[in-house]
PDB file of C-alpha atoms in Angstrom:
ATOM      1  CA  UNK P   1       0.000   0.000   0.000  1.00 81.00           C
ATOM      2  CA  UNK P   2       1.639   3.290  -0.647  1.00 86.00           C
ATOM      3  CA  UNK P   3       2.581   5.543   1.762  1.00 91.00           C
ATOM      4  CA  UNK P   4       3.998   9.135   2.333  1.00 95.00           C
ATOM      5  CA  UNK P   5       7.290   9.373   3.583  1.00 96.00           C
ATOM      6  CA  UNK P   6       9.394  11.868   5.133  1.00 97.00           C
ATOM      7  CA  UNK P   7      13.021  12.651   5.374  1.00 97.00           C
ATOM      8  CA  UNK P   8      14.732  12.732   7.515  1.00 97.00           C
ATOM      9  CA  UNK P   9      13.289  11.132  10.902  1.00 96.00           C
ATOM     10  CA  UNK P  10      15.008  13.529  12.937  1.00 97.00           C
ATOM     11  CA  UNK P  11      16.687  17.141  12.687  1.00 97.00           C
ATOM     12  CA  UNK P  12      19.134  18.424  14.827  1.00 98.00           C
ATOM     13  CA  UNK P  13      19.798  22.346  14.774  1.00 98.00           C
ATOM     14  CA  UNK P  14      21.413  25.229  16.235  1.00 98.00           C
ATOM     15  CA  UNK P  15      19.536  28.282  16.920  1.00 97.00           C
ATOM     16  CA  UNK P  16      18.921  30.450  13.924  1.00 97.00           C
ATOM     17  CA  UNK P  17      19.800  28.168  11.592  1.00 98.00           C
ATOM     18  CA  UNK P  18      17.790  27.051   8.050  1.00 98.00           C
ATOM     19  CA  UNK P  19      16.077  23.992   8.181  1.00 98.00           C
ATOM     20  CA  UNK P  20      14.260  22.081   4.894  1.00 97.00           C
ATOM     21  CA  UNK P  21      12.120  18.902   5.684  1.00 98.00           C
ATOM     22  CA  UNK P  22      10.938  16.786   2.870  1.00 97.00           C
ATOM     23  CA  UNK P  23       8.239  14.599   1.947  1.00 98.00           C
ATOM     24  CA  UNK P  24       7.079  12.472  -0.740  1.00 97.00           C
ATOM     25  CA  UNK P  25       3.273  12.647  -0.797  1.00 95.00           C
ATOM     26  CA  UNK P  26       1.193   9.407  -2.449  1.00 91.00           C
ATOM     27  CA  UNK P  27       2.088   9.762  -5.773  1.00 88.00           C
ATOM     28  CA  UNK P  28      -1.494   9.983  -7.001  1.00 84.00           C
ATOM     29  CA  UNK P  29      -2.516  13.039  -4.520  1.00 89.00           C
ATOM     30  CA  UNK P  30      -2.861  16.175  -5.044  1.00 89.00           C
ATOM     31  CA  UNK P  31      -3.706  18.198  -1.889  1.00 92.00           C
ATOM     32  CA  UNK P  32      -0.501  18.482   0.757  1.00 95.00           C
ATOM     33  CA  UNK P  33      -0.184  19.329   4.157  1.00 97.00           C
ATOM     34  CA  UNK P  34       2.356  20.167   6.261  1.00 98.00           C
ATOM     35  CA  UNK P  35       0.985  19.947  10.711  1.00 97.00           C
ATOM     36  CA  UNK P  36       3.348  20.192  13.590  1.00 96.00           C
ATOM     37  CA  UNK P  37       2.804  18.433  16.964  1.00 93.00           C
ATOM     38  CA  UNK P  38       4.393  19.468  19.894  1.00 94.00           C
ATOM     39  CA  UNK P  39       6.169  17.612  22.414  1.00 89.00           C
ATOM     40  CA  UNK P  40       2.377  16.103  24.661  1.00 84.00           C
ATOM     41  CA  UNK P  41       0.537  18.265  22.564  1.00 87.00           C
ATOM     42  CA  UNK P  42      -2.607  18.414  20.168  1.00 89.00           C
ATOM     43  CA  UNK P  43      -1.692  18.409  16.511  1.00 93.00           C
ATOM     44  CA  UNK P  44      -1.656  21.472  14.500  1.00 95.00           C
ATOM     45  CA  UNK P  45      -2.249  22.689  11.210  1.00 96.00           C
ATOM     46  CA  UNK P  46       0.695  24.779   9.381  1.00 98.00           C
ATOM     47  CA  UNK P  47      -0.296  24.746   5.668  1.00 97.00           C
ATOM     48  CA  UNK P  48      -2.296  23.096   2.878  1.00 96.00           C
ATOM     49  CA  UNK P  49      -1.053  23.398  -0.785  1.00 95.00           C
ATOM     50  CA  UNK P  50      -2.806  22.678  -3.889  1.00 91.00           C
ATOM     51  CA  UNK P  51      -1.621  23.008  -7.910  1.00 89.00           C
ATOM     52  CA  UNK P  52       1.542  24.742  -6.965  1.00 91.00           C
ATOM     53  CA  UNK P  53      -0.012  26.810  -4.380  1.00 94.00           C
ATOM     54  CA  UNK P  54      -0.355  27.345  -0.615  1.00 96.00           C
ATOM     55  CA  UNK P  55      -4.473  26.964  -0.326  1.00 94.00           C
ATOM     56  CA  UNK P  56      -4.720  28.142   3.289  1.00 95.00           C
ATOM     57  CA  UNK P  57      -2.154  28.703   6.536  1.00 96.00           C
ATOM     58  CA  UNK P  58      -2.273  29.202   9.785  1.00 95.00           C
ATOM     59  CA  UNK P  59      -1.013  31.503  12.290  1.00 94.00           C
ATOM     60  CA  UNK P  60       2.341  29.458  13.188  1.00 94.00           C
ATOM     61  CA  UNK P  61       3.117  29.579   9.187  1.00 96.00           C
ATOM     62  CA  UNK P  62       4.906  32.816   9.205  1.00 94.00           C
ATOM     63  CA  UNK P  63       7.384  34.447   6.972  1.00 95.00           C
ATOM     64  CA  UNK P  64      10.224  32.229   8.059  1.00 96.00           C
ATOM     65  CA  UNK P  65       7.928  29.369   6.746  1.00 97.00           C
ATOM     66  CA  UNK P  66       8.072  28.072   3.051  1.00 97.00           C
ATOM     67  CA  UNK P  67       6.866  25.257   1.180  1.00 97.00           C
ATOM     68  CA  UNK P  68       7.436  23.934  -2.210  1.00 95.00           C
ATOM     69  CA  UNK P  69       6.714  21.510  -4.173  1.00 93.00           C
ATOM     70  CA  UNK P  70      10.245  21.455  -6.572  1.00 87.00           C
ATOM     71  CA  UNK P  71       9.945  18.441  -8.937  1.00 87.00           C
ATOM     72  CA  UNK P  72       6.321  17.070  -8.997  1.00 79.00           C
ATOM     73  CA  UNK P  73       7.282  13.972  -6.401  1.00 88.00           C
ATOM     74  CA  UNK P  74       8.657  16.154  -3.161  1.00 94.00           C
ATOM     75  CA  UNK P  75       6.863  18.540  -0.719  1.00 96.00           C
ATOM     76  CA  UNK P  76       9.146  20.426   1.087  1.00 97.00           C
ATOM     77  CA  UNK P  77       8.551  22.609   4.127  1.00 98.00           C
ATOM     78  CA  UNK P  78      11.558  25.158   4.893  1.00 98.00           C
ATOM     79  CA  UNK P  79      12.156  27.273   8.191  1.00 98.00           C
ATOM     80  CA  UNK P  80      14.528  30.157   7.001  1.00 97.00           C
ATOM     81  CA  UNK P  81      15.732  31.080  11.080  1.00 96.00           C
ATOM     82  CA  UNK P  82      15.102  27.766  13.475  1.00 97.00           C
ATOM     83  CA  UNK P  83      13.991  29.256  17.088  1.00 97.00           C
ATOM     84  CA  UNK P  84      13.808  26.990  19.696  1.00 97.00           C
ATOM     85  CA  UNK P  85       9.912  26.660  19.657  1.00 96.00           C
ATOM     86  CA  UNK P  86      10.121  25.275  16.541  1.00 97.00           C
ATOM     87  CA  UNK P  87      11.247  22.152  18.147  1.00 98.00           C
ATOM     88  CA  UNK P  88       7.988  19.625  17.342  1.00 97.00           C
ATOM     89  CA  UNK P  89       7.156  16.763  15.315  1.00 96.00           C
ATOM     90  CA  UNK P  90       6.070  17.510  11.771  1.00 97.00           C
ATOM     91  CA  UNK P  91       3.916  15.471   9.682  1.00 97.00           C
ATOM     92  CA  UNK P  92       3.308  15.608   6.062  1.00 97.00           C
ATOM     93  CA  UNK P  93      -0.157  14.717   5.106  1.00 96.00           C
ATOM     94  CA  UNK P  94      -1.667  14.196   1.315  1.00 94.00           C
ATOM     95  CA  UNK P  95      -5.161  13.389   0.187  1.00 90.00           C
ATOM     96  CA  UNK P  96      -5.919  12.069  -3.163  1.00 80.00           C
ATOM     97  CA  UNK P  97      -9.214  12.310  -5.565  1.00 69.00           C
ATOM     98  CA  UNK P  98     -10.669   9.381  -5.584  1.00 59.00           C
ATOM     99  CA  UNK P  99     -14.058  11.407  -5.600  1.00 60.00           C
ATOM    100  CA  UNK P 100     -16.434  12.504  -3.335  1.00 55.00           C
ATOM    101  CA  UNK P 101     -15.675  15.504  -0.592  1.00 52.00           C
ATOM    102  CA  UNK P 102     -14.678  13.203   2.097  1.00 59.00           C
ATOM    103  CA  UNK P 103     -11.213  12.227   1.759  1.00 77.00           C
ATOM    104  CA  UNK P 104      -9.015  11.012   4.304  1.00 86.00           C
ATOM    105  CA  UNK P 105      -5.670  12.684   4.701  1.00 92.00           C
ATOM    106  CA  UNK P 106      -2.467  10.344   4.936  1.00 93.00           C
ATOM    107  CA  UNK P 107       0.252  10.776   7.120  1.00 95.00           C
ATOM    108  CA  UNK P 108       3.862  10.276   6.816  1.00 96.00           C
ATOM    109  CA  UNK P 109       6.450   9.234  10.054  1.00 94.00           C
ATOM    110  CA  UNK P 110       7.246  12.736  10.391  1.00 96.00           C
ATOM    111  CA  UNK P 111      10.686  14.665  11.156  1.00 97.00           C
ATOM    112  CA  UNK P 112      11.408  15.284  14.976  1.00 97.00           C
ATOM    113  CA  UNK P 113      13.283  18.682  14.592  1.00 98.00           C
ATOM    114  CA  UNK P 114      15.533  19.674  17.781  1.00 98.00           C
ATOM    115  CA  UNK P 115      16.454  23.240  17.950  1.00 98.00           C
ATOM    116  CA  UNK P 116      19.348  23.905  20.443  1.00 97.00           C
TER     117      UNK P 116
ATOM    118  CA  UNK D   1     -12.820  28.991  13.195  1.00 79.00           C
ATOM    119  CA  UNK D   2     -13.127  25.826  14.210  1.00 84.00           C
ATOM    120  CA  UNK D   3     -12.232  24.493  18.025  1.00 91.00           C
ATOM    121  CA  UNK D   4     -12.547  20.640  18.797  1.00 96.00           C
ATOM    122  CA  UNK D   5     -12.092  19.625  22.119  1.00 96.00           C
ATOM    123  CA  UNK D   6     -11.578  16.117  23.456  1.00 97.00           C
ATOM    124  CA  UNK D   7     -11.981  14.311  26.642  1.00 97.00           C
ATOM    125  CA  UNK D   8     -10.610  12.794  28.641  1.00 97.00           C
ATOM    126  CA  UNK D   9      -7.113  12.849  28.171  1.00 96.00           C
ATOM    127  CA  UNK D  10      -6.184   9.726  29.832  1.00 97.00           C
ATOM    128  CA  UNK D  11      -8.320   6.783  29.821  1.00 98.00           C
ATOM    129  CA  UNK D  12      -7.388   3.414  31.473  1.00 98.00           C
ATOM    130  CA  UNK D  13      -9.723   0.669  30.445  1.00 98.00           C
ATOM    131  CA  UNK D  14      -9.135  -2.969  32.008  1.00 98.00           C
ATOM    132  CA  UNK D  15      -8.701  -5.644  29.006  1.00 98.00           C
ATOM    133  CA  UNK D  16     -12.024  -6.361  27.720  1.00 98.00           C
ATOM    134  CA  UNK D  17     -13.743  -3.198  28.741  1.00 97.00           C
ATOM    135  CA  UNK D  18     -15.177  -0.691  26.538  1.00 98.00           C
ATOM    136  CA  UNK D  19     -13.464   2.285  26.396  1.00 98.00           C
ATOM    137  CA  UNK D  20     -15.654   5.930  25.129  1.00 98.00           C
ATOM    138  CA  UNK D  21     -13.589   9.207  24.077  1.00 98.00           C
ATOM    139  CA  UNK D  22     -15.746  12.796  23.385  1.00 98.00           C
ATOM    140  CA  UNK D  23     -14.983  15.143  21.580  1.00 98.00           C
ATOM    141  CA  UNK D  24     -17.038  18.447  20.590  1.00 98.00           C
ATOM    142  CA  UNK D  25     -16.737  21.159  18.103  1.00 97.00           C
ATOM    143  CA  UNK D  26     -17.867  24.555  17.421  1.00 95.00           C
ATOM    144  CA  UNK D  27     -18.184  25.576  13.620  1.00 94.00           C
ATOM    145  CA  UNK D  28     -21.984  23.906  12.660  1.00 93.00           C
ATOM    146  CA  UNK D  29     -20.356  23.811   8.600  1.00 92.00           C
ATOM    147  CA  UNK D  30     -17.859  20.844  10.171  1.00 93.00           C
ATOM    148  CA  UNK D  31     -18.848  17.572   7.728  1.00 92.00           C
ATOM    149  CA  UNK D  32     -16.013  15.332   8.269  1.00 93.00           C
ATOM    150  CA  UNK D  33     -14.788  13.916  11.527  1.00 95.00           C
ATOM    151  CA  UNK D  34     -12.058  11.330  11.477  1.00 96.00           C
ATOM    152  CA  UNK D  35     -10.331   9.366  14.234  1.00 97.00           C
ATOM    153  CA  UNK D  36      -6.867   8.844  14.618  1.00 96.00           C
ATOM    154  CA  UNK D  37      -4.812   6.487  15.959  1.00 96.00           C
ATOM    155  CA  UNK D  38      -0.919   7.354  17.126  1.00 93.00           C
ATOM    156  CA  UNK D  39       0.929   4.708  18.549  1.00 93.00           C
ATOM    157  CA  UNK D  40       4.003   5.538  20.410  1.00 88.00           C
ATOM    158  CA  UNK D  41       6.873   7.228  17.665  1.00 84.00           C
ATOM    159  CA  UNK D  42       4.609   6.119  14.976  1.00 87.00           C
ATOM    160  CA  UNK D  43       2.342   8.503  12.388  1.00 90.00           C
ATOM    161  CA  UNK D  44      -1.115   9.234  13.014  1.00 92.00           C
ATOM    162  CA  UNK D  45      -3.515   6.670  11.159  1.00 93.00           C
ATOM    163  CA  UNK D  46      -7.070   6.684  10.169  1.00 94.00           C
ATOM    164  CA  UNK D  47      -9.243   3.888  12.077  1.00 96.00           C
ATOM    165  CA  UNK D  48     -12.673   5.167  11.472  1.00 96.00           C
ATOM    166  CA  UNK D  49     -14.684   8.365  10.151  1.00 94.00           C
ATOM    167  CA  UNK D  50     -17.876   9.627   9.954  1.00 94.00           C
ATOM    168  CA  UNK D  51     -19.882  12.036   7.344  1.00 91.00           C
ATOM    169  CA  UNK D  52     -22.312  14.850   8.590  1.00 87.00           C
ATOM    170  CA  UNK D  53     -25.206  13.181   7.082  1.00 87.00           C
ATOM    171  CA  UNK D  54     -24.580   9.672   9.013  1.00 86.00           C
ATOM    172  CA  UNK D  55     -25.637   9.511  12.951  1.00 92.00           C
ATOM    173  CA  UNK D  56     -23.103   6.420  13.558  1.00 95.00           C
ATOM    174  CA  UNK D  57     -20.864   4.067  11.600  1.00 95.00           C
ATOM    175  CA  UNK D  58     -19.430   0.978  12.931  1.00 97.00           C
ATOM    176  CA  UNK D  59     -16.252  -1.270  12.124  1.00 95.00           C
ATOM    177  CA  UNK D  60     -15.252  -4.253  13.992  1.00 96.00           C
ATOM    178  CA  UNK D  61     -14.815  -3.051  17.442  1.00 97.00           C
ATOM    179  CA  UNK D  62     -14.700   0.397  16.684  1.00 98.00           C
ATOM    180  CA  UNK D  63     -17.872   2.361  16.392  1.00 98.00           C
ATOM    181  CA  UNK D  64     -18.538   6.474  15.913  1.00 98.00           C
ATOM    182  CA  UNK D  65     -21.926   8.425  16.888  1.00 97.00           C
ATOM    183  CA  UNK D  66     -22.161  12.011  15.424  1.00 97.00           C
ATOM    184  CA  UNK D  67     -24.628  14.290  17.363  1.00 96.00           C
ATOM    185  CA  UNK D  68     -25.042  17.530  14.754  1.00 94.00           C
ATOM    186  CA  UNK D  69     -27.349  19.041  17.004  1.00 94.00           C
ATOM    187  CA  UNK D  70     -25.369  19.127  20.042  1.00 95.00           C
ATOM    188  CA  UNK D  71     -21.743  19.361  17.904  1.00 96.00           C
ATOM    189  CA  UNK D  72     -20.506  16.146  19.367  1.00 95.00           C
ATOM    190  CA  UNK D  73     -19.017  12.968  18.230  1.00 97.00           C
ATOM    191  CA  UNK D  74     -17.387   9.937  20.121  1.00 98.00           C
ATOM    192  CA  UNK D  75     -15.476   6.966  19.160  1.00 98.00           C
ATOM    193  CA  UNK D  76     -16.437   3.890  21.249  1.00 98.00           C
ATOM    194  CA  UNK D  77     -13.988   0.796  21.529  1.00 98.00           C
ATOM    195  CA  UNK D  78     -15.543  -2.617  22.642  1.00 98.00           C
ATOM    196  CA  UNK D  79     -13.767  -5.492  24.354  1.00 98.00           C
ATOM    197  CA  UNK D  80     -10.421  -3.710  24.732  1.00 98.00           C
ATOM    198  CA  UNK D  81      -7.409  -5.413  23.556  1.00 97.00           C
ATOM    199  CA  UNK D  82      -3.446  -4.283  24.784  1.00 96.00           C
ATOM    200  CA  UNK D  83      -3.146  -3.288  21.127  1.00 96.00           C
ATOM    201  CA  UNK D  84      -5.159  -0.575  21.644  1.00 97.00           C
ATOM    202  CA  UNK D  85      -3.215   1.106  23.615  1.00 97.00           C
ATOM    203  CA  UNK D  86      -1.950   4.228  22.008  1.00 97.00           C
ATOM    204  CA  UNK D  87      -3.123   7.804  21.736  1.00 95.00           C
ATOM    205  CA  UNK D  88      -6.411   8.497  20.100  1.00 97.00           C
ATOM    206  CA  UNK D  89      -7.468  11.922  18.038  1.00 96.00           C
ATOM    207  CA  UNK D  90     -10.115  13.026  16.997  1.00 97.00           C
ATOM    208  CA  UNK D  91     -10.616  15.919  13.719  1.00 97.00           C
ATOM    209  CA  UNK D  92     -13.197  17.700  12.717  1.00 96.00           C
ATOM    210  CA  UNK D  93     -12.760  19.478   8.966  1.00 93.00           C
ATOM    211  CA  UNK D  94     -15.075  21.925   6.884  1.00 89.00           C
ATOM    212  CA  UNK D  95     -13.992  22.021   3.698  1.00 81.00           C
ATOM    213  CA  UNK D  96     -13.796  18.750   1.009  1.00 77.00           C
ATOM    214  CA  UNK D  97      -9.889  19.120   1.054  1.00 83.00           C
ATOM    215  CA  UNK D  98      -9.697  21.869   4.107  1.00 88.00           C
ATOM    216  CA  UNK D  99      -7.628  21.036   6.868  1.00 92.00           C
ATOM    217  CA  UNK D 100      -8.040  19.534   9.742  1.00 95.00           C
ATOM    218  CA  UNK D 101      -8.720  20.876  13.128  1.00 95.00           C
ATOM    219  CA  UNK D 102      -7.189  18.408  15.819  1.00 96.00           C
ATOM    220  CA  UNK D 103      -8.577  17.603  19.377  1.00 96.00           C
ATOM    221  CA  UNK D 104      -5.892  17.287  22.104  1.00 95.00           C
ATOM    222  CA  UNK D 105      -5.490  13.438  21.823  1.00 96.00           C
ATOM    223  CA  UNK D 106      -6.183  10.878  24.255  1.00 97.00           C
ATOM    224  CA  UNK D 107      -4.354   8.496  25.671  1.00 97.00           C
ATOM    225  CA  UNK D 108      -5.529   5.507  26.326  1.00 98.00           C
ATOM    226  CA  UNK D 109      -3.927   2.509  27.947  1.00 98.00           C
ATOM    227  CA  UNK D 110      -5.406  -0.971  28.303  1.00 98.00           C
ATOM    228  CA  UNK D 111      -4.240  -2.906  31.134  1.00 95.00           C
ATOM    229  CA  UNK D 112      -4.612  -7.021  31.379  1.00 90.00           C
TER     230      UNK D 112
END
């Protein structure tokens, strides 16, 4: 069955400091999200992108967030200046169109990114 | 915008009891509510969802009743197994390919 995976499992960083997380999404999906989940904490939304766009963020995705979608198979998410509350887990999620309006979203492993 | 909320956050069911997890939300347009399951260092996966227009859906042990009126939905697990022992979430989601708005998770651990 495929799956989305993520790369790599886990990001160590110094303070300030750029950090790009990839995914590859299903290969048949179009819609891609990028959530974050803090240490004991509820899962949160960052940023859903759709035909080369970002479709909607959040709050947390500020200007030192980016994604991109560079060669039709990878999703990346990019943090231009790591602070140390950007230490989470992040999961990349993709949804395909197998019709309907009720699609579920698929999850990668995620990236555990330290900031020191 | 939307705001799920989930209770409780810790739930410890003896082997073979039924475990029940609640969660509410607050936008009325919410059509979509999946549950999650996260074991321990392991992604988030799908174990059972339910449409706005359906009042409960069942799989196996697993079973989900949607109350639109009141904005609630639960998951109930029957004859609890060690295996499900992990964290459970529940989502609620507006839009056909919107994102997902994320209760606080609930851990749940199943003792023998």
């Amino acid at each position: 069955e495929p799956e989305v995976t993520q790369t790599p499992s886990h990001q160590v960083t110094q303070m300030g400091q750029e950090v790009i997380l990839r995914c590859v999404p299903i290969s048949n999906h179009l819609y891609f999200y990028w959530y974050r989940q803090i240490l004991g904490q509820k899962v949160e939304f960052l940023v859903s992108f759709y035909n080369n766009e970002i479709s909607e963020k959040s709050e947390i995705f500020d200007d030192q967030f980016s994604v991109e979608r560079p060669d039709g198979s990878n999703f990346t998410l990019k943090i231009r200046s790591t602070k140390l509350e950007d230490s989470a887990m992040y999961f990349c999620a993709s949804s395909g169109t197998s019709g309907g309006s009720y699609n579920e979203q698929f999850f990668g492993p995620g990236t555990r990114l330290t900031v020191l | 915008g939307e705001n799920v909320e989930q209770h409780p956050s810790t739930l410890s069911v003896q082997e073979g009891d039924s475990a029940v997890i609640k969660c509410t939300y607050s936008d009325s347009a919410s059509n979509y509510f999946p549950w999650y399951k996260q074991e321990l260092g392991k992604r988030p996966q799908l174990i059972i969802d339910i449409r706005s227009n359906v009042g409960e859906k069942k799989d196996q042990r697993i079973a989900v009743t949607l109350n639109k009126t009141a904005k609630h939905f639960s998951l109930h697990i029957t004859e609890t197994q060690p295996e499900d022992s992990a964290v459970y979430f529940c989502a609620a989601r507006t839009d056909s390919w919107g994102k997902f708005q994320f209760g606080a998770g609930t851990q749940v651990v199943v003792t023998p």
